[in-house]
PDB file of C-alpha atoms in Angstrom:
ATOM      1  CA  ALA N   1      20.450  15.133 -36.552  1.00 50.00           C
ATOM      2  CA  LYS N   2      23.761  13.268 -35.449  1.00 56.00           C
ATOM      3  CA  GLY N   3      23.902  10.135 -34.061  1.00 54.00           C
ATOM      4  CA  ALA N   4      20.854   7.743 -33.659  1.00 57.00           C
ATOM      5  CA  GLN N   5      18.189   7.041 -30.978  1.00 57.00           C
ATOM      6  CA  LYS N   6      17.051   3.562 -30.136  1.00 59.00           C
ATOM      7  CA  ILE N   7      13.675   3.481 -28.443  1.00 55.00           C
ATOM      8  CA  VAL N   8      13.867   0.631 -25.845  1.00 56.00           C
ATOM      9  CA  LYS N   9      10.557  -1.044 -25.015  1.00 56.00           C
ATOM     10  CA  GLU N  10       9.895  -1.538 -21.304  1.00 55.00           C
ATOM     11  CA  LYS N  11       9.056  -5.237 -20.420  1.00 64.00           C
ATOM     12  CA  GLU N  12       5.459  -5.556 -19.123  1.00 68.00           C
ATOM     13  CA  MET N  13       5.168  -5.911 -15.518  1.00 74.00           C
ATOM     14  CA  ARG N  14       2.809  -9.113 -14.684  1.00 79.00           C
ATOM     15  CA  ILE N  15       0.151  -7.907 -12.405  1.00 85.00           C
ATOM     16  CA  ILE N  16      -1.404 -10.825 -10.455  1.00 88.00           C
ATOM     17  CA  LYS N  17      -4.752  -9.860  -8.815  1.00 94.00           C
ATOM     18  CA  GLY N  18      -5.051  -8.763  -5.563  1.00 96.00           C
ATOM     19  CA  GLY N  19      -7.051 -10.432  -2.563  1.00 96.00           C
ATOM     20  CA  ILE N  20      -6.148 -12.981  -0.083  1.00 97.00           C
ATOM     21  CA  ILE N  21      -3.514 -15.741  -1.942  1.00 96.00           C
ATOM     22  CA  LYS N  22      -3.344 -18.212   0.627  1.00 97.00           C
ATOM     23  CA  ASP N  23      -4.854 -18.627   3.879  1.00 97.00           C
ATOM     24  CA  THR N  24      -3.397 -21.349   6.040  1.00 96.00           C
ATOM     25  CA  PRO N  25      -4.529 -21.782   9.830  1.00 96.00           C
ATOM     26  CA  ALA N  26      -0.869 -20.334  10.820  1.00 95.00           C
ATOM     27  CA  LEU N  27      -0.676 -17.227   7.906  1.00 97.00           C
ATOM     28  CA  THR N  28      -2.544 -15.242   5.538  1.00 98.00           C
ATOM     29  CA  HIS N  29      -0.978 -14.268   2.228  1.00 98.00           C
ATOM     30  CA  ILE N  30      -2.759 -10.846   0.748  1.00 98.00           C
ATOM     31  CA  ARG N  31      -1.490  -8.994  -2.225  1.00 98.00           C
ATOM     32  CA  ILE N  32      -2.710  -5.371  -3.176  1.00 98.00           C
ATOM     33  CA  ASN N  33      -1.724  -3.422  -6.100  1.00 97.00           C
ATOM     34  CA  SER N  34      -1.587  -0.121  -6.759  1.00 97.00           C
ATOM     35  CA  VAL N  35      -3.852   0.114 -10.161  1.00 96.00           C
ATOM     36  CA  ILE N  36      -1.773   2.157 -13.189  1.00 95.00           C
ATOM     37  CA  GLU N  37      -3.445   5.652 -13.965  1.00 95.00           C
ATOM     38  CA  GLN N  38      -6.024   5.164 -11.233  1.00 96.00           C
ATOM     39  CA  LEU N  39      -5.304   6.826  -8.102  1.00 96.00           C
ATOM     40  CA  ARG N  40      -6.219   3.097  -6.099  1.00 97.00           C
ATOM     41  CA  TYR N  41      -5.930   0.130  -4.918  1.00 98.00           C
ATOM     42  CA  ASP N  42      -7.236  -3.087  -6.524  1.00 97.00           C
ATOM     43  CA  VAL N  43      -8.634  -4.213  -3.271  1.00 97.00           C
ATOM     44  CA  LYS N  44     -11.222  -2.522  -1.230  1.00 97.00           C
ATOM     45  CA  SER N  45     -11.581  -4.926   1.976  1.00 98.00           C
ATOM     46  CA  ILE N  46     -10.193  -7.808   3.452  1.00 97.00           C
ATOM     47  CA  SER N  47     -11.180  -9.706   5.979  1.00 97.00           C
ATOM     48  CA  LEU N  48      -8.321 -10.889   8.916  1.00 97.00           C
ATOM     49  CA  LYS N  49      -8.854 -13.255  11.793  1.00 97.00           C
ATOM     50  CA  ALA N  50      -7.911 -11.003  14.806  1.00 97.00           C
ATOM     51  CA  GLY N  51      -4.339 -11.746  15.889  1.00 97.00           C
ATOM     52  CA  LYS N  52      -3.440 -13.672  13.041  1.00 98.00           C
ATOM     53  CA  GLN N  53       0.139 -13.748  10.933  1.00 98.00           C
ATOM     54  CA  VAL N  54      -0.153 -11.686   8.039  1.00 98.00           C
ATOM     55  CA  GLU N  55       2.089 -11.470   4.905  1.00 97.00           C
ATOM     56  CA  LEU N  56       1.011  -8.414   2.512  1.00 97.00           C
ATOM     57  CA  THR N  57       2.581  -7.880  -0.631  1.00 97.00           C
ATOM     58  CA  PHE N  58       2.387  -4.615  -1.930  1.00 97.00           C
ATOM     59  CA  VAL N  59       2.910  -3.732  -5.624  1.00 97.00           C
ATOM     60  CA  ASN N  60       3.604  -0.718  -7.460  1.00 96.00           C
ATOM     61  CA  PRO N  61       2.903  -0.981 -11.060  1.00 96.00           C
ATOM     62  CA  ASP N  62       1.996   2.907 -11.179  1.00 95.00           C
ATOM     63  CA  ALA N  63       4.341   5.681 -12.767  1.00 95.00           C
ATOM     64  CA  LEU N  64       3.471   7.743  -9.506  1.00 97.00           C
ATOM     65  CA  PRO N  65       4.992   6.782  -6.197  1.00 97.00           C
ATOM     66  CA  HIS N  66       2.787   5.067  -3.467  1.00 98.00           C
ATOM     67  CA  ASN N  67       2.804   3.418  -0.172  1.00 98.00           C
ATOM     68  CA  ILE N  68       0.448   1.541   1.633  1.00 98.00           C
ATOM     69  CA  VAL N  69      -0.256   2.718   5.470  1.00 98.00           C
ATOM     70  CA  ILE N  70      -2.480   0.703   7.825  1.00 98.00           C
ATOM     71  CA  VAL N  71      -3.883   2.964  10.729  1.00 98.00           C
ATOM     72  CA  LYS N  72      -6.205   2.670  13.584  1.00 98.00           C
ATOM     73  CA  PRO N  73     -10.026   2.598  13.372  1.00 98.00           C
ATOM     74  CA  GLY N  74     -10.912   6.265  12.478  1.00 98.00           C
ATOM     75  CA  THR N  75      -7.447   7.888  12.074  1.00 98.00           C
ATOM     76  CA  ALA N  76      -6.791   7.945   8.035  1.00 98.00           C
ATOM     77  CA  ASP N  77      -8.298  11.306   7.547  1.00 98.00           C
ATOM     78  CA  LYS N  78      -5.797  12.651  10.658  1.00 98.00           C
ATOM     79  CA  VAL N  79      -2.911  10.431   9.383  1.00 98.00           C
ATOM     80  CA  ALA N  80      -3.272  12.009   5.758  1.00 98.00           C
ATOM     81  CA  ALA N  81      -3.611  15.554   6.894  1.00 98.00           C
ATOM     82  CA  ALA N  82      -0.325  15.036   9.205  1.00 98.00           C
ATOM     83  CA  ALA N  83       1.715  13.498   5.972  1.00 98.00           C
ATOM     84  CA  ILE N  84       0.506  16.443   4.108  1.00 97.00           C
ATOM     85  CA  ALA N  85       1.826  19.023   6.460  1.00 97.00           C
ATOM     86  CA  MET N  86       5.199  17.484   6.313  1.00 97.00           C
ATOM     87  CA  GLY N  87       5.623  19.692   3.257  1.00 95.00           C
ATOM     88  CA  ALA N  88       8.881  19.311   1.369  1.00 94.00           C
ATOM     89  CA  ASP N  89      10.145  17.354   4.486  1.00 94.00           C
ATOM     90  CA  GLY N  90       8.136  14.594   3.824  1.00 96.00           C
ATOM     91  CA  PHE N  91       9.897  13.572   0.521  1.00 95.00           C
ATOM     92  CA  LYS N  92      12.759  12.559   2.824  1.00 95.00           C
ATOM     93  CA  LYS N  93      10.427  10.721   5.239  1.00 96.00           C
ATOM     94  CA  GLU N  94       8.278   8.835   2.783  1.00 96.00           C
ATOM     95  CA  PHE N  95       5.197  11.302   3.831  1.00 98.00           C
ATOM     96  CA  ILE N  96       5.094   8.749   7.098  1.00 98.00           C
ATOM     97  CA  PRO N  97       4.453  11.158   9.775  1.00 98.00           C
ATOM     98  CA  LYS N  98       5.477   9.968  13.747  1.00 97.00           C
ATOM     99  CA  THR N  99       2.133   9.378  15.314  1.00 98.00           C
ATOM    100  CA  ASP N 100       1.067   6.274  17.172  1.00 98.00           C
ATOM    101  CA  ASP N 101      -1.799   5.888  14.691  1.00 98.00           C
ATOM    102  CA  ILE N 102      -0.422   4.196  12.268  1.00 98.00           C
ATOM    103  CA  LEU N 103       0.144   0.263  12.502  1.00 98.00           C
ATOM    104  CA  HIS N 104       2.233  -0.682   9.743  1.00 98.00           C
ATOM    105  CA  HIS N 105       3.477   0.864   6.618  1.00 98.00           C
ATOM    106  CA  SER N 106       5.294   0.464   3.468  1.00 98.00           C
ATOM    107  CA  LYS N 107       8.167   2.572   2.233  1.00 97.00           C
ATOM    108  CA  MET N 108       7.224   4.782  -0.567  1.00 97.00           C
ATOM    109  CA  LEU N 109       7.347   2.466  -3.610  1.00 97.00           C
ATOM    110  CA  GLU N 110       8.444   3.931  -6.879  1.00 96.00           C
ATOM    111  CA  ARG N 111       7.300   2.628 -10.426  1.00 95.00           C
ATOM    112  CA  ARG N 112       7.566  -1.865 -10.372  1.00 93.00           C
ATOM    113  CA  GLN N 113       8.631  -1.895  -6.941  1.00 95.00           C
ATOM    114  CA  THR N 114       7.113  -4.264  -4.304  1.00 96.00           C
ATOM    115  CA  GLN N 115       7.855  -4.497  -0.744  1.00 97.00           C
ATOM    116  CA  VAL N 116       6.664  -7.718   1.530  1.00 97.00           C
ATOM    117  CA  LEU N 117       4.970  -6.696   5.125  1.00 97.00           C
ATOM    118  CA  LYS N 118       5.026  -9.001   8.138  1.00 97.00           C
ATOM    119  CA  PHE N 119       2.554  -8.377  10.910  1.00 97.00           C
ATOM    120  CA  LYS N 120       0.178  -9.785  13.431  1.00 97.00           C
ATOM    121  CA  ALA N 121      -3.784  -8.498  12.577  1.00 98.00           C
ATOM    122  CA  PRO N 122      -4.977  -6.736  15.541  1.00 98.00           C
ATOM    123  CA  THR N 123      -6.270  -8.423  18.480  1.00 97.00           C
ATOM    124  CA  THR N 124      -8.965  -5.984  18.510  1.00 97.00           C
ATOM    125  CA  PRO N 125     -12.088  -6.221  16.208  1.00 98.00           C
ATOM    126  CA  GLY N 126     -12.957  -3.607  13.585  1.00 98.00           C
ATOM    127  CA  LYS N 127     -12.361  -1.934  10.630  1.00 98.00           C
ATOM    128  CA  TYR N 128      -8.730  -1.245  10.032  1.00 98.00           C
ATOM    129  CA  PRO N 129      -8.049   1.561   7.214  1.00 98.00           C
ATOM    130  CA  PHE N 130      -5.113   1.259   4.756  1.00 98.00           C
ATOM    131  CA  ILE N 131      -4.442   4.556   2.472  1.00 98.00           C
ATOM    132  CA  CYS N 132      -1.439   5.874   0.250  1.00 98.00           C
ATOM    133  CA  THR N 133      -0.074   8.842   2.234  1.00 98.00           C
ATOM    134  CA  PHE N 134       1.491  10.696  -0.899  1.00 97.00           C
ATOM    135  CA  PRO N 135      -0.152  14.132  -0.651  1.00 96.00           C
ATOM    136  CA  GLY N 136      -3.514  14.093  -2.275  1.00 94.00           C
ATOM    137  CA  HIS N 137      -3.760  10.228  -2.714  1.00 97.00           C
ATOM    138  CA  ASP N 138      -5.512   9.336   0.061  1.00 95.00           C
ATOM    139  CA  LYS N 139      -8.816  10.703  -0.971  1.00 95.00           C
ATOM    140  CA  VAL N 140      -9.590   7.804  -3.438  1.00 96.00           C
ATOM    141  CA  MET N 141      -6.340   5.422  -2.392  1.00 98.00           C
ATOM    142  CA  ARG N 142      -7.918   3.920   0.441  1.00 97.00           C
ATOM    143  CA  GLY N 143      -9.784   0.623   1.585  1.00 98.00           C
ATOM    144  CA  PHE N 144      -9.676  -1.068   4.874  1.00 98.00           C
ATOM    145  CA  PHE N 145      -8.816  -4.670   6.604  1.00 98.00           C
ATOM    146  CA  GLU N 146     -12.121  -6.301   8.427  1.00 98.00           C
ATOM    147  CA  VAL N 147     -10.559  -7.637  11.916  1.00 98.00           C
ATOM    148  CA  LYS N 148     -13.306 -10.332  13.350  1.00 97.00           C
TER     149      LYS N 148
END
C-alpha cells in the first residue's frame, strides 16, 4: 500500500455526574448526560421548586444523537409517537414535533455536544417527563422532574 495512515486518538470527554449541581434561592443548576452505549440518561428524577428559574446543561458524550424534551404530565408517549410519525422529515426538524405538549427542548445533539437550556419550572406541581425523541430512544431514555 502506498502512503501511510496515522491513527489519531480522540481526547476523552470528561463526564461530570448529572443531578443538581448548584441550588441557590434564585436558580437551580442541573446537569443531565446521556450514558455512552446505554440509551439512557444518567438522571432518572430531579425535584424542582414550582416557578423557580432552572439552568439545565444537557451533555451527549454518546456516539448516537440525542436530545432532551420536557413535556406536560402524561404526554411523553404521545409526543414520542408524534416524533416517529415525522418520518424522514424528522431529521430536518430534529424530531421535535409541533405540539403544545412540549414545554422545553434541546436540539438533537451529536457526539460530544452540549446545550444549556434556561427556563422556569412549571408553577403547577406534578411529574413532568423528559424524553429523547429520536425514534425508538424514548422507551428507555426518559426521566421526570418532580415539581413541588
